[in-house]
GROMACS .gro file of C-alpha atoms in nm:
model
  155
    1UNK     CA    1  -0.002  -0.037   0.011
    2UNK     CA    2   0.104   0.378  -0.045
    3UNK     CA    3   0.064   0.625   0.182
    4UNK     CA    4   0.084   0.976   0.123
    5UNK     CA    5   0.211   1.213   0.426
    6UNK     CA    6   0.306   1.578   0.433
    7UNK     CA    7   0.258   1.906   0.610
    8UNK     CA    8   0.227   2.245   0.585
    9UNK     CA    9   0.302   2.396   0.912
   10UNK     CA   10   0.273   2.807   0.955
   11UNK     CA   11   0.378   2.972   1.249
   12UNK     CA   12   0.410   3.352   1.362
   13UNK     CA   13   0.728   3.428   1.547
   14UNK     CA   14   0.781   3.758   1.749
   15UNK     CA   15   1.151   3.731   1.709
   16UNK     CA   16   1.413   3.507   1.546
   17UNK     CA   17   1.345   3.162   1.695
   18UNK     CA   18   1.576   2.877   1.672
   19UNK     CA   19   1.331   2.563   1.592
   20UNK     CA   20   1.409   2.147   1.624
   21UNK     CA   21   1.137   1.951   1.414
   22UNK     CA   22   1.098   1.597   1.465
   23UNK     CA   23   0.898   1.561   1.135
   24UNK     CA   24   1.174   1.344   0.937
   25UNK     CA   25   1.062   0.959   0.814
   26UNK     CA   26   1.283   0.730   1.051
   27UNK     CA   27   1.622   0.615   0.887
   28UNK     CA   28   1.495   0.252   0.936
   29UNK     CA   29   1.216   0.340   0.678
   30UNK     CA   30   1.429   0.520   0.400
   31UNK     CA   31   1.410   0.256   0.183
   32UNK     CA   32   1.046   0.266   0.138
   33UNK     CA   33   1.004   0.611   0.029
   34UNK     CA   34   0.937   0.630  -0.338
   35UNK     CA   35   0.895   1.004  -0.357
   36UNK     CA   36   0.941   1.305  -0.143
   37UNK     CA   37   1.036   1.674  -0.187
   38UNK     CA   38   1.322   1.822   0.034
   39UNK     CA   39   1.175   2.020   0.304
   40UNK     CA   40   1.126   2.369   0.208
   41UNK     CA   41   1.071   2.693   0.418
   42UNK     CA   42   0.924   3.027   0.351
   43UNK     CA   43   1.079   3.249   0.391
   44UNK     CA   44   1.411   3.000   0.258
   45UNK     CA   45   1.640   2.942   0.567
   46UNK     CA   46   1.927   2.710   0.587
   47UNK     CA   47   1.874   2.377   0.776
   48UNK     CA   48   2.060   2.087   0.905
   49UNK     CA   49   1.997   1.772   1.029
   50UNK     CA   50   2.144   1.542   1.335
   51UNK     CA   51   2.021   1.221   1.447
   52UNK     CA   52   1.955   1.204   1.873
   53UNK     CA   53   2.041   0.899   2.079
   54UNK     CA   54   1.693   0.735   1.980
   55UNK     CA   55   1.777   0.726   1.584
   56UNK     CA   56   1.524   0.967   1.541
   57UNK     CA   57   1.641   1.281   1.298
   58UNK     CA   58   1.613   1.596   1.413
   59UNK     CA   59   1.599   1.941   1.183
   60UNK     CA   60   1.754   2.241   1.327
   61UNK     CA   61   1.683   2.580   1.183
   62UNK     CA   62   1.613   2.914   1.299
   63UNK     CA   63   1.279   3.101   1.204
   64UNK     CA   64   1.296   3.470   1.164
   65UNK     CA   65   1.041   3.701   1.306
   66UNK     CA   66   0.726   3.743   1.135
   67UNK     CA   67   0.523   3.456   0.952
   68UNK     CA   68   0.723   3.114   0.845
   69UNK     CA   69   0.653   2.804   0.707
   70UNK     CA   70   0.769   2.458   0.645
   71UNK     CA   71   0.631   2.195   0.428
   72UNK     CA   72   0.737   1.844   0.286
   73UNK     CA   73   0.538   1.586   0.116
   74UNK     CA   74   0.611   1.248   0.018
   75UNK     CA   75   0.484   0.862  -0.044
   76UNK     CA   76   0.589   0.585   0.153
   77UNK     CA   77   0.546   0.201   0.074
   78UNK     CA   78   0.426  -0.006   0.336
   79UNK     CA   79   0.283  -0.359   0.385
   80UNK     CA   80  -0.050  -0.242   0.569
   81UNK     CA   81   0.003  -0.562   0.752
   82UNK     CA   82  -0.071  -0.512   1.171
   83UNK     CA   83   0.231  -0.549   1.417
   84UNK     CA   84   0.275  -0.866   1.528
   85UNK     CA   85   0.066  -1.002   1.801
   86UNK     CA   86   0.244  -1.178   2.119
   87UNK     CA   87  -0.023  -1.278   2.348
   88UNK     CA   88   0.236  -1.484   2.571
   89UNK     CA   89   0.460  -1.114   2.582
   90UNK     CA   90   0.539  -1.070   2.963
   91UNK     CA   91   0.555  -0.800   3.163
   92UNK     CA   92   0.909  -0.716   3.311
   93UNK     CA   93   0.898  -0.555   3.687
   94UNK     CA   94   1.032  -0.185   3.680
   95UNK     CA   95   1.300  -0.305   3.929
   96UNK     CA   96   1.449  -0.535   3.605
   97UNK     CA   97   1.447  -0.259   3.348
   98UNK     CA   98   1.769  -0.174   3.174
   99UNK     CA   99   1.855   0.205   3.312
  100UNK     CA  100   1.820   0.336   2.988
  101UNK     CA  101   1.483   0.275   2.962
  102UNK     CA  102   1.366   0.432   3.260
  103UNK     CA  103   1.325   0.760   3.135
  104UNK     CA  104   1.010   0.660   2.936
  105UNK     CA  105   0.870   0.591   3.290
  106UNK     CA  106   0.913   0.974   3.396
  107UNK     CA  107   0.624   1.200   3.420
  108UNK     CA  108   0.539   1.436   3.112
  109UNK     CA  109   0.452   1.799   3.122
  110UNK     CA  110   0.186   1.695   2.909
  111UNK     CA  111   0.032   1.444   3.109
  112UNK     CA  112  -0.097   1.494   3.500
  113UNK     CA  113   0.038   1.180   3.643
  114UNK     CA  114  -0.056   1.255   3.969
  115UNK     CA  115  -0.413   1.238   3.874
  116UNK     CA  116  -0.374   0.966   3.594
  117UNK     CA  117  -0.193   0.741   3.853
  118UNK     CA  118  -0.482   0.642   4.025
  119UNK     CA  119  -0.692   0.593   3.691
  120UNK     CA  120  -0.454   0.373   3.553
  121UNK     CA  121  -0.466   0.178   3.896
  122UNK     CA  122  -0.824   0.131   3.879
  123UNK     CA  123  -0.880   0.047   3.527
  124UNK     CA  124  -0.574  -0.176   3.452
  125UNK     CA  125  -0.413  -0.309   3.790
  126UNK     CA  126  -0.636  -0.614   3.813
  127UNK     CA  127  -0.551  -0.714   3.494
  128UNK     CA  128  -0.312  -0.999   3.443
  129UNK     CA  129   0.058  -0.845   3.353
  130UNK     CA  130   0.171  -0.871   3.024
  131UNK     CA  131   0.013  -0.853   2.673
  132UNK     CA  132  -0.339  -0.827   2.811
  133UNK     CA  133  -0.261  -0.553   3.019
  134UNK     CA  134  -0.063  -0.347   2.790
  135UNK     CA  135  -0.334  -0.395   2.503
  136UNK     CA  136  -0.609  -0.299   2.721
  137UNK     CA  137  -0.419   0.023   2.791
  138UNK     CA  138  -0.331   0.069   2.419
  139UNK     CA  139  -0.737   0.062   2.352
  140UNK     CA  140  -0.813   0.282   2.622
  141UNK     CA  141  -0.612   0.567   2.535
  142UNK     CA  142  -0.708   0.547   2.161
  143UNK     CA  143  -1.049   0.536   2.223
  144UNK     CA  144  -1.089   0.772   2.464
  145UNK     CA  145  -0.805   1.046   2.482
  146UNK     CA  146  -0.661   1.312   2.232
  147UNK     CA  147  -0.351   1.505   2.248
  148UNK     CA  148  -0.411   1.873   2.160
  149UNK     CA  149  -0.112   2.174   2.244
  150UNK     CA  150  -0.420   2.390   2.352
  151UNK     CA  151  -0.444   2.171   2.619
  152UNK     CA  152  -0.137   2.230   2.743
  153UNK     CA  153  -0.056   2.449   3.054
  154UNK     CA  154   0.261   2.546   3.187
  155UNK     CA  155   0.174   2.292   3.487
   0.00000   0.00000   0.00000
C-alpha cells in the first residue's frame, strides 16, 4: 500500500526563533520512500539534520521574526499488515528494567501523572500483567484520549 504524508506548518514568530523539528521519516524506513520533496521553508532558511540518541532525525533551523512556513510531501510504501501480536509477552518488573529505558517512565508536562496514576491502577491494576494489560491500556488510550497543544499548561 502507498501512504501519502506531508505537512504545511505555518507559525508567527515575535523574534528570531531557533527550532528543532522531529518531522522526518525514520531512517529505518528510508528504503520505503517512493517519492519525496525537500523540506522547504518560507522564507528560505538554512537547515541541517542530526540524529538524536534514539535514531530520530532532527532538523535544526532558525525561523526569522514574522510569518514562517515549513513544508514537506512524500509517498511511502508499507505492507499494510498489522503489528505482530504476541499474547504470551510478559511484563518486566520496573526493578528489572535496563537503566536506559527508565526515562520513558518519568512524568511529562503533557500528562498530569498525579491524577492519571490513580485512574490507571483502578482500570488496569487488576488485569493480568503482560500483553493483555498492555493491550487494554492501548485500547483505552486510543478510544478515549486525544492530544492537543491547546490543552497544555505550564503546570
